[in-house]
PDB file of C-alpha atoms in Angstrom:
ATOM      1  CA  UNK A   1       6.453   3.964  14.820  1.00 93.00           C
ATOM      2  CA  UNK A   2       6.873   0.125  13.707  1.00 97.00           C
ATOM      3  CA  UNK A   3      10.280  -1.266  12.836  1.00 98.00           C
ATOM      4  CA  UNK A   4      10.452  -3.334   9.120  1.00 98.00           C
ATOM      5  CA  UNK A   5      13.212  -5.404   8.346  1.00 98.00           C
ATOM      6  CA  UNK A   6      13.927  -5.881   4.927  1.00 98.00           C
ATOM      7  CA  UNK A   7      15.658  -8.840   3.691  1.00 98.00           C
ATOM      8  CA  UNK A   8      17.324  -8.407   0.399  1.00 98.00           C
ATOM      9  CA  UNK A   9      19.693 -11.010  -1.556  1.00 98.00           C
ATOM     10  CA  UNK A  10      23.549 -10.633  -1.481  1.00 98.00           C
ATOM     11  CA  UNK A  11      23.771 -12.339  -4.665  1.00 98.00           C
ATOM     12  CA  UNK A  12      25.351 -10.263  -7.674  1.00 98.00           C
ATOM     13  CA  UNK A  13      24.430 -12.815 -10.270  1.00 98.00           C
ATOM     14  CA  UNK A  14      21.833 -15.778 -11.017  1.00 98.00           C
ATOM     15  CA  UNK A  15      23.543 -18.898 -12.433  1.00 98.00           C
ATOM     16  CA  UNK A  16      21.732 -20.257 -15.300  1.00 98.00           C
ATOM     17  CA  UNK A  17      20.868 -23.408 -16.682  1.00 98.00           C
ATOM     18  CA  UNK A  18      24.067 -23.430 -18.177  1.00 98.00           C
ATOM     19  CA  UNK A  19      26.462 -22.218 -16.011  1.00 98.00           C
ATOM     20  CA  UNK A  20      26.323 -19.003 -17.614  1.00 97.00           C
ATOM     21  CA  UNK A  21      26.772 -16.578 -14.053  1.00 98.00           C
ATOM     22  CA  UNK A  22      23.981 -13.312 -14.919  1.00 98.00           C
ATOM     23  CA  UNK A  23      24.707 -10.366 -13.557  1.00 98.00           C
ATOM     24  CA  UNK A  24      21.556  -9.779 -11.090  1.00 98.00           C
ATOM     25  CA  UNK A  25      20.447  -8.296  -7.561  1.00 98.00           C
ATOM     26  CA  UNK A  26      17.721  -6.522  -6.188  1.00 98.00           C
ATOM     27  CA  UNK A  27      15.311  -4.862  -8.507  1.00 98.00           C
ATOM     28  CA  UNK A  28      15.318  -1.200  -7.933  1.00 98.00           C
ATOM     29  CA  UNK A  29      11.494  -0.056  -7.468  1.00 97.00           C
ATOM     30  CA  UNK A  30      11.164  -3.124  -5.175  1.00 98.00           C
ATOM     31  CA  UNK A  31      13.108  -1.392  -2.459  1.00 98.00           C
ATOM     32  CA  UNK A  32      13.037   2.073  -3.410  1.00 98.00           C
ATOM     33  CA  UNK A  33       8.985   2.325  -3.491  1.00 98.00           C
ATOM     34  CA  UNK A  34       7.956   0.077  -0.518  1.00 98.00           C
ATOM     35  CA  UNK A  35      10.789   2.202   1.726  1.00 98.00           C
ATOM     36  CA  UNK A  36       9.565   5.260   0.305  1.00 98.00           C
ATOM     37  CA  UNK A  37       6.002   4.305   1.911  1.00 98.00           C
ATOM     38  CA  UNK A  38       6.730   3.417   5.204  1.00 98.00           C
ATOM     39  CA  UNK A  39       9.417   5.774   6.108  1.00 98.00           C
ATOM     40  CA  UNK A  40       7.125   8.525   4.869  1.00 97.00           C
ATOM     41  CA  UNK A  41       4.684   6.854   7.426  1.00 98.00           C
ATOM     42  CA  UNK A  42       7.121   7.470   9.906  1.00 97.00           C
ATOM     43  CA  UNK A  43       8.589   4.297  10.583  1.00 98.00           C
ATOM     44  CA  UNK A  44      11.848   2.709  10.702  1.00 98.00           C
ATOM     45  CA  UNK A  45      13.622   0.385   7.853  1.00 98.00           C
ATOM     46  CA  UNK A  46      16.453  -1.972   8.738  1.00 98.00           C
ATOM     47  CA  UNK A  47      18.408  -3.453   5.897  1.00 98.00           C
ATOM     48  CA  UNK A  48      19.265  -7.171   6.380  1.00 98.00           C
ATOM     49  CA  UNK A  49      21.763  -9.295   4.149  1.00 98.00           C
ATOM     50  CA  UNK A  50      23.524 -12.750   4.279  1.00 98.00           C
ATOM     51  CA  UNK A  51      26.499 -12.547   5.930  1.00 98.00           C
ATOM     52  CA  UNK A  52      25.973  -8.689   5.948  1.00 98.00           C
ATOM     53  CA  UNK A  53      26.997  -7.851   2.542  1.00 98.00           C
ATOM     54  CA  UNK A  54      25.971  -4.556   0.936  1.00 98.00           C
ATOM     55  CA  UNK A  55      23.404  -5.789  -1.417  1.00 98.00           C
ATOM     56  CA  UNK A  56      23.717  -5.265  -5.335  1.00 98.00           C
ATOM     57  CA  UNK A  57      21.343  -3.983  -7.697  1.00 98.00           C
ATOM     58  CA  UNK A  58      20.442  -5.528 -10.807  1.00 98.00           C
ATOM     59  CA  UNK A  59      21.604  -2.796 -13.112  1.00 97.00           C
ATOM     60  CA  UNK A  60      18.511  -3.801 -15.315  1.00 96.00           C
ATOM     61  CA  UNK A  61      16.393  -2.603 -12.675  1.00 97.00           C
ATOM     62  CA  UNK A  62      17.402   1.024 -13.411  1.00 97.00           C
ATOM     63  CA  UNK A  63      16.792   1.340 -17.094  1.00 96.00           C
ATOM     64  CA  UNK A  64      14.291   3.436 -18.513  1.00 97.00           C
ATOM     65  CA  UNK A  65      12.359   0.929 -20.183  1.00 94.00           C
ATOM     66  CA  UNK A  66      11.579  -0.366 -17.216  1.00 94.00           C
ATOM     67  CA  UNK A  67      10.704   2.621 -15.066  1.00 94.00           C
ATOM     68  CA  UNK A  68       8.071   4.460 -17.781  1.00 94.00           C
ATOM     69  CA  UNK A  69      10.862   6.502 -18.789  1.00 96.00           C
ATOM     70  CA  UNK A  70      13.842   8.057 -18.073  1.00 97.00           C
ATOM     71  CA  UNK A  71      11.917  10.517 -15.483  1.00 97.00           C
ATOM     72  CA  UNK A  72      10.453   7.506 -14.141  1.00 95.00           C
ATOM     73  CA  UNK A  73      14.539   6.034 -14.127  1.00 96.00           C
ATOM     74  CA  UNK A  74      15.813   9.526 -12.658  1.00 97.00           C
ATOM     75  CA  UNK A  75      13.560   9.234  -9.722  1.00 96.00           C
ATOM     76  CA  UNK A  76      14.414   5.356  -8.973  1.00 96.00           C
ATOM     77  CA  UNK A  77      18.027   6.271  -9.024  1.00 97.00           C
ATOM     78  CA  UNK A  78      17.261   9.425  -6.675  1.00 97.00           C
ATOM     79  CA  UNK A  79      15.325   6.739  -4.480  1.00 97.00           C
ATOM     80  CA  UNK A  80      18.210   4.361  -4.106  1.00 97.00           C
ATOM     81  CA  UNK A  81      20.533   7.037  -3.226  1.00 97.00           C
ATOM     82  CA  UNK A  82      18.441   7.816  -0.304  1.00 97.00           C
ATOM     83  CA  UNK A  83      17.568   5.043   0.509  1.00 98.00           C
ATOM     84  CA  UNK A  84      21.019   5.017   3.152  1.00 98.00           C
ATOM     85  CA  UNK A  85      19.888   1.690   4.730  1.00 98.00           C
ATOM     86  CA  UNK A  86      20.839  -0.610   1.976  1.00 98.00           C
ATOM     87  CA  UNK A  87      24.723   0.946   2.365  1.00 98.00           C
ATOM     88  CA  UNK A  88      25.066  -0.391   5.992  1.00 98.00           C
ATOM     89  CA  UNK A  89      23.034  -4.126   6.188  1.00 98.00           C
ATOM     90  CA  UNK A  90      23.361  -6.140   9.338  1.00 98.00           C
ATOM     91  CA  UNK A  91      23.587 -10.014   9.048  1.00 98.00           C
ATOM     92  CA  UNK A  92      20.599 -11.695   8.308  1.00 98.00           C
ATOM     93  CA  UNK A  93      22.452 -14.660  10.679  1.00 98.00           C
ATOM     94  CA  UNK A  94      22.194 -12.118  13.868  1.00 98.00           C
ATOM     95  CA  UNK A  95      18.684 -10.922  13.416  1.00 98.00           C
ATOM     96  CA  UNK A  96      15.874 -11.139  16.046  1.00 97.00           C
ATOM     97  CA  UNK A  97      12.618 -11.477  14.578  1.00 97.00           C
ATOM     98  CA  UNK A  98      10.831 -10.649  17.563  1.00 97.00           C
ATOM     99  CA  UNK A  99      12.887  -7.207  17.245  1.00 98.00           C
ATOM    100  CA  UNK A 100      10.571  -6.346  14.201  1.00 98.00           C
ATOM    101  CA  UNK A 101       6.737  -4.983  13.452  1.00 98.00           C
ATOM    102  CA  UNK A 102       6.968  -6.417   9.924  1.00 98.00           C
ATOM    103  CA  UNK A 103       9.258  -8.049   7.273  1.00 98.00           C
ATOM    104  CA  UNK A 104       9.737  -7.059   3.871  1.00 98.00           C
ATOM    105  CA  UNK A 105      11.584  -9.331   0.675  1.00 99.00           C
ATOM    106  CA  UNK A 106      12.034  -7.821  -2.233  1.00 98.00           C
ATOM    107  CA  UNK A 107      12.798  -9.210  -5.743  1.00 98.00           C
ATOM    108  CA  UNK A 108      14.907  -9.644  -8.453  1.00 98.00           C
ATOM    109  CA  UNK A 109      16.497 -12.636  -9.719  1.00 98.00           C
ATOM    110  CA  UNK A 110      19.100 -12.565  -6.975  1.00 98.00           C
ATOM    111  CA  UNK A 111      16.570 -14.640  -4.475  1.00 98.00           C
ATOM    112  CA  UNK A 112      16.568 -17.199  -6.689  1.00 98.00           C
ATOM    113  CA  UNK A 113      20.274 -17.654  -5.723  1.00 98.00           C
ATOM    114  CA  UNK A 114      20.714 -17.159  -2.665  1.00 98.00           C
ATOM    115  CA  UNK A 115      17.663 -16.888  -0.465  1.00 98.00           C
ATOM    116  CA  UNK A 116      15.989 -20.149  -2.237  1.00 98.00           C
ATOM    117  CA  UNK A 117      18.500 -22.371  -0.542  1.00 98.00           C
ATOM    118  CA  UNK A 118      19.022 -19.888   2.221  1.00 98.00           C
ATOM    119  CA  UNK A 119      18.202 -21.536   6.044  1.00 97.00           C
ATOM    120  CA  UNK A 120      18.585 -18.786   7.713  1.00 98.00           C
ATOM    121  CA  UNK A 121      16.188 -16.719   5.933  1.00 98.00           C
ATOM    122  CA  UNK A 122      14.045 -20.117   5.872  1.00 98.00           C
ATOM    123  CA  UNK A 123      13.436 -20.215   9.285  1.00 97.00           C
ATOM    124  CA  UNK A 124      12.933 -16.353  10.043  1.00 98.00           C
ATOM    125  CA  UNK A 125      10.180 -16.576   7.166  1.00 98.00           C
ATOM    126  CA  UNK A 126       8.778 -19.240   9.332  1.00 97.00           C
ATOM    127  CA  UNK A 127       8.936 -18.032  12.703  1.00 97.00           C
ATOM    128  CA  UNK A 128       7.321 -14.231  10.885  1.00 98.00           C
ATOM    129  CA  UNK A 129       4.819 -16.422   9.551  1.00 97.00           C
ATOM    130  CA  UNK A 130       3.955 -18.537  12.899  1.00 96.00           C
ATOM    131  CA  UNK A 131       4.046 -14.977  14.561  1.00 97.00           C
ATOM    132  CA  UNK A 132       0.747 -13.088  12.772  1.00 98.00           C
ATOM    133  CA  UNK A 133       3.177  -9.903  11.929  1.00 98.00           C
ATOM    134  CA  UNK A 134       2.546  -8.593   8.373  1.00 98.00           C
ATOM    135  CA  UNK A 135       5.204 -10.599   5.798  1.00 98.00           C
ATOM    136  CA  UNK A 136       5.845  -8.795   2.002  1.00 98.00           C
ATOM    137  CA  UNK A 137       7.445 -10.452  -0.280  1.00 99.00           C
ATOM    138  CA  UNK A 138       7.203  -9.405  -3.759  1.00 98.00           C
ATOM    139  CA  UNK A 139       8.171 -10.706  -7.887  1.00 98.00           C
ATOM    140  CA  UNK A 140      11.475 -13.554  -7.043  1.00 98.00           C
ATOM    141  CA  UNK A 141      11.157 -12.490  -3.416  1.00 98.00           C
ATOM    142  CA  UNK A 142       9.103 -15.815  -2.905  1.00 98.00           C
ATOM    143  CA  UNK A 143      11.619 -17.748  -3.959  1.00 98.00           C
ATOM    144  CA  UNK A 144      12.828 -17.355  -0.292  1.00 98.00           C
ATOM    145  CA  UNK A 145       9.874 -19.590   0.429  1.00 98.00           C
ATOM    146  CA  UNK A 146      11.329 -22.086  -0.937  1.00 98.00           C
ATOM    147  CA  UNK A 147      13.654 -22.623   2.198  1.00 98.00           C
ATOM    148  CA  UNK A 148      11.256 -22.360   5.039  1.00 98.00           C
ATOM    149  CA  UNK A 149      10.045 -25.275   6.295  1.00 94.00           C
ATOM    150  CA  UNK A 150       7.455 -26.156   9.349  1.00 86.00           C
ATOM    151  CA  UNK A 151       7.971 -28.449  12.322  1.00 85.00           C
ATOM    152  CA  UNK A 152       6.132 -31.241  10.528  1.00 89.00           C
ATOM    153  CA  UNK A 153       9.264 -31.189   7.690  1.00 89.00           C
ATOM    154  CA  UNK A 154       6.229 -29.961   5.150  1.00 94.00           C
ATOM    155  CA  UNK A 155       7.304 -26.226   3.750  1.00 97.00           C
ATOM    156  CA  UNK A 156       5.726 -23.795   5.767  1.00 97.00           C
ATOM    157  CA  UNK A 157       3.499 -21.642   3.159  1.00 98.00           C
ATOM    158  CA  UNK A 158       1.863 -24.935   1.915  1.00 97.00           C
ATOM    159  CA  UNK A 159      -1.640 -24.695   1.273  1.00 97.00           C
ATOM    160  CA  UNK A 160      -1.384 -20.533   1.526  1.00 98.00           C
ATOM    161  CA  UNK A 161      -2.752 -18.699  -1.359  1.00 98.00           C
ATOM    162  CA  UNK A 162       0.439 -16.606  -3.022  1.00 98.00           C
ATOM    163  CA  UNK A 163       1.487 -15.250  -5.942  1.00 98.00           C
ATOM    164  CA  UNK A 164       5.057 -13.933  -7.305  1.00 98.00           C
ATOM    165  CA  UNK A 165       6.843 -13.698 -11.120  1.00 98.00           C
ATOM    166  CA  UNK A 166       4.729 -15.842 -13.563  1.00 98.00           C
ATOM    167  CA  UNK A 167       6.414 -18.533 -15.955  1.00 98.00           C
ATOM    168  CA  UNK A 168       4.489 -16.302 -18.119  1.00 98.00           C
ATOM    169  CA  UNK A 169       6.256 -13.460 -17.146  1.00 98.00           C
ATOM    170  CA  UNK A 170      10.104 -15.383 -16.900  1.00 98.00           C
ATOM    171  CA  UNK A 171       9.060 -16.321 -21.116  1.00 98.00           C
ATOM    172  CA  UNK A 172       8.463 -12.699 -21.679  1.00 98.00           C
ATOM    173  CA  UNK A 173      11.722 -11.711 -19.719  1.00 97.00           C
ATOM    174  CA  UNK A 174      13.455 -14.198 -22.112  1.00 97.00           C
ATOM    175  CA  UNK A 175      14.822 -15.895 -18.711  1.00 98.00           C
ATOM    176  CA  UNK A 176      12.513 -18.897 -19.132  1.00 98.00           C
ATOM    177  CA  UNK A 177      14.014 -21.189 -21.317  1.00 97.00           C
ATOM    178  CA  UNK A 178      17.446 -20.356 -19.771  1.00 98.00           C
ATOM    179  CA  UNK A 179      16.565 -21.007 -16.340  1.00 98.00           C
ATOM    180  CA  UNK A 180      17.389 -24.339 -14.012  1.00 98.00           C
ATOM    181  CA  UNK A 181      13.660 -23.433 -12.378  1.00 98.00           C
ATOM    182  CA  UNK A 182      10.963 -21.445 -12.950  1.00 98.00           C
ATOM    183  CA  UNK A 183       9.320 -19.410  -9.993  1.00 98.00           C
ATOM    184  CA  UNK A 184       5.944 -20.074 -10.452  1.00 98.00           C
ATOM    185  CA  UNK A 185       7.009 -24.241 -10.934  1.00 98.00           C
ATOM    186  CA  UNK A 186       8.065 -24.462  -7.877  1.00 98.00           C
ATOM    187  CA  UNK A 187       5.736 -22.725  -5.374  1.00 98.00           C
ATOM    188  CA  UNK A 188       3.412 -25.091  -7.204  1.00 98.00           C
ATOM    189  CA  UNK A 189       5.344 -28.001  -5.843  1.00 97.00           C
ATOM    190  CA  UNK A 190       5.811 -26.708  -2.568  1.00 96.00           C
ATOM    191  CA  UNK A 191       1.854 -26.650  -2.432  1.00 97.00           C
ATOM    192  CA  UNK A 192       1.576 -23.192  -2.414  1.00 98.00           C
ATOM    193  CA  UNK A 193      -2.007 -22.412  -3.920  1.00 98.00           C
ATOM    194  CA  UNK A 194      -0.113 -20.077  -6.948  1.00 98.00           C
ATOM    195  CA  UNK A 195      -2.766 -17.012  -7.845  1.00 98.00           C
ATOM    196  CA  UNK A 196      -1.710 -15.438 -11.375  1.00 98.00           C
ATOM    197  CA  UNK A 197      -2.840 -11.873 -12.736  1.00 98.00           C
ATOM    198  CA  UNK A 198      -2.517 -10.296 -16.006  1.00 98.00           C
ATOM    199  CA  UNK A 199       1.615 -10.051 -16.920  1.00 98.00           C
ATOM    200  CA  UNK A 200       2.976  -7.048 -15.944  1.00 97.00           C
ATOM    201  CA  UNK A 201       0.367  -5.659 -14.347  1.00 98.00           C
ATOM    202  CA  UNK A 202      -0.314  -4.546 -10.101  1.00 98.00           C
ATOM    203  CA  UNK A 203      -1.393  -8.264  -8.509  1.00 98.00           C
ATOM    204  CA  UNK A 204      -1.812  -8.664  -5.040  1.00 98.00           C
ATOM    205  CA  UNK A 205      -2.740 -11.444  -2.298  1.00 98.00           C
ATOM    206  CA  UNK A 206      -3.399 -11.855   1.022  1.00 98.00           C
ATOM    207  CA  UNK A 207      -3.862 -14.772   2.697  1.00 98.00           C
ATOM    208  CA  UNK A 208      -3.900 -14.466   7.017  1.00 98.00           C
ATOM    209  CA  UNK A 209      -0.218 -12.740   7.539  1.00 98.00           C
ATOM    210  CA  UNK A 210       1.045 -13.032   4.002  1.00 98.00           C
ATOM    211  CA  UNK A 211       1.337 -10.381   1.221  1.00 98.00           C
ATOM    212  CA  UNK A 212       2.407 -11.211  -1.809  1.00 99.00           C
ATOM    213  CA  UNK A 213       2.889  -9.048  -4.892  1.00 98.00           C
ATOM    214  CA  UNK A 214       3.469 -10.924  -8.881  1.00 98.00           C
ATOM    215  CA  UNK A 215       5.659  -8.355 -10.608  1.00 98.00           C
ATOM    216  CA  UNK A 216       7.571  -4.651  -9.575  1.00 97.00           C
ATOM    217  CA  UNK A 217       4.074  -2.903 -10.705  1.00 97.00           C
ATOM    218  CA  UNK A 218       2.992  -4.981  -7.534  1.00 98.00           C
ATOM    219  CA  UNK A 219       5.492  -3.314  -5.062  1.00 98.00           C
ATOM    220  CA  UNK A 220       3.222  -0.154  -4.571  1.00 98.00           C
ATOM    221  CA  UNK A 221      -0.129  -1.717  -3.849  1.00 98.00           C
ATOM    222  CA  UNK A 222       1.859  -4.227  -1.520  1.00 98.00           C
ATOM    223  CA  UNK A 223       3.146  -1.564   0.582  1.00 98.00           C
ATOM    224  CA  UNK A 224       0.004   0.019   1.229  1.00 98.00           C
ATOM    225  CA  UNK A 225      -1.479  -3.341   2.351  1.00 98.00           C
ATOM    226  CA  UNK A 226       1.218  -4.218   4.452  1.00 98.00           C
ATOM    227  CA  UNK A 227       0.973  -0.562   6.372  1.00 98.00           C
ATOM    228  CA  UNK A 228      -2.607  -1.240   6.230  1.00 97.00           C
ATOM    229  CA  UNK A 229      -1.722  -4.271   8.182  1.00 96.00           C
ATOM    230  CA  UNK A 230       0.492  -2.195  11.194  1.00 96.00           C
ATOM    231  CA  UNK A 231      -2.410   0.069  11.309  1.00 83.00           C
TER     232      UNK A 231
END
């Protein structure tokens, strides 16, 4: 049995461009399904949070529109209520890496507040990385990237070949023109080699350690790569 950490914002809202405070969090089916995979497999989930705060979800994330339905909604909500480990987080400032088989970040714009500028979770995304253990991180979860940087001051996923929520995808969301940054912008400028599939649509890449996933159709297929990955 492996032990994944999963690092999810504590942010309850994404401050726009301007000033405007959106009401935001994780995205639902970006925890729900990847938990529902491993711990089926038989391993072990901890929850991990800034400061330790039970995380928020972006009420969004729950809507039928966005879950094929509201069978597809019913069984997301049934998800999250099982899904026990997202009640009782430890702080992301105590956590061992070395403790953990593989780490997990989910979306939602609440990365984009929080875990962008976030050092802690900067240097635990670097030491995962620097470590060969299977790193997720899926839609805004790689705006946590943002904050990692390697011993030569240079970000530490520069030159990898990544994906994560499109500008395309932010102009659809009607978040584009409303944001301070766009996602895909700034992975760009990190030097991240930024891979883009069709909008909306199950997009995943690998590159060495690192799984990424563009969108919450990507969640799924990420999961099974990543368990792939622990064997």
């Amino acid at each position: 049995m492996a032990k994944i950490l999963f690092v999810v914002s504590g942010a309850d809202h994404w401050t726009l461009a301007d000033g405007t405070a959106h009401p935001t969090g994780f995205w639902a089916e970006e925890a729900v399904a990847p938990y529902r995979a491993f711990t089926d497999a038989g391993h072990e989930v901890v929850v991990a949070t800034p400061g330790g705060v039970v995380p928020t979800v972006d009420r969004g994330s729950l809507a039928p529109e966005f879950n094929g339905g509201q069978e597809g909604a019913d069984a997301v909500a049934a998800g999250l209520e099982a899904f026990e480990e997202l009640r009782r987080p430890v702080a992301l400032e105590g956590v061992d890496p070395d403790a953990y088989d593989a780490v997990y970040y989910p979306g939602g714009h609440g990365p984009m507040e929080d875990l962008a500028v976030d050092p802690v979770s900067g240097r635990l995304l670097a030491r995962v990385l620097a470590s060969g253990k299977p790193l997720g991180v899926v839609c805004h979860g790689p705006a946590a990237l943002l904050a990692a940087t390697g011993p030569d001051g240079r970000s530490a996923f520069a030159g990898y070949r990544l994906t994560g929520f499109t500008n395309t995808e932010e102009a659809q969301a009607g978040f584009a023109d409303k944001a301070k940054w766009l996602l895909q912008d700034r992975l760009v400028a990190l030097g991240a080699d930024f891979q883009e599939g069709e909008p909306w649509a199950p997009f995943v890449i690998t590159d060495r350690n690192l799984i990424t996933g563009q969108n919450p159709a990507s969640s799924v297929p990420l999961a099974a790569e990543l368990l792939n990955r622990l064997g």
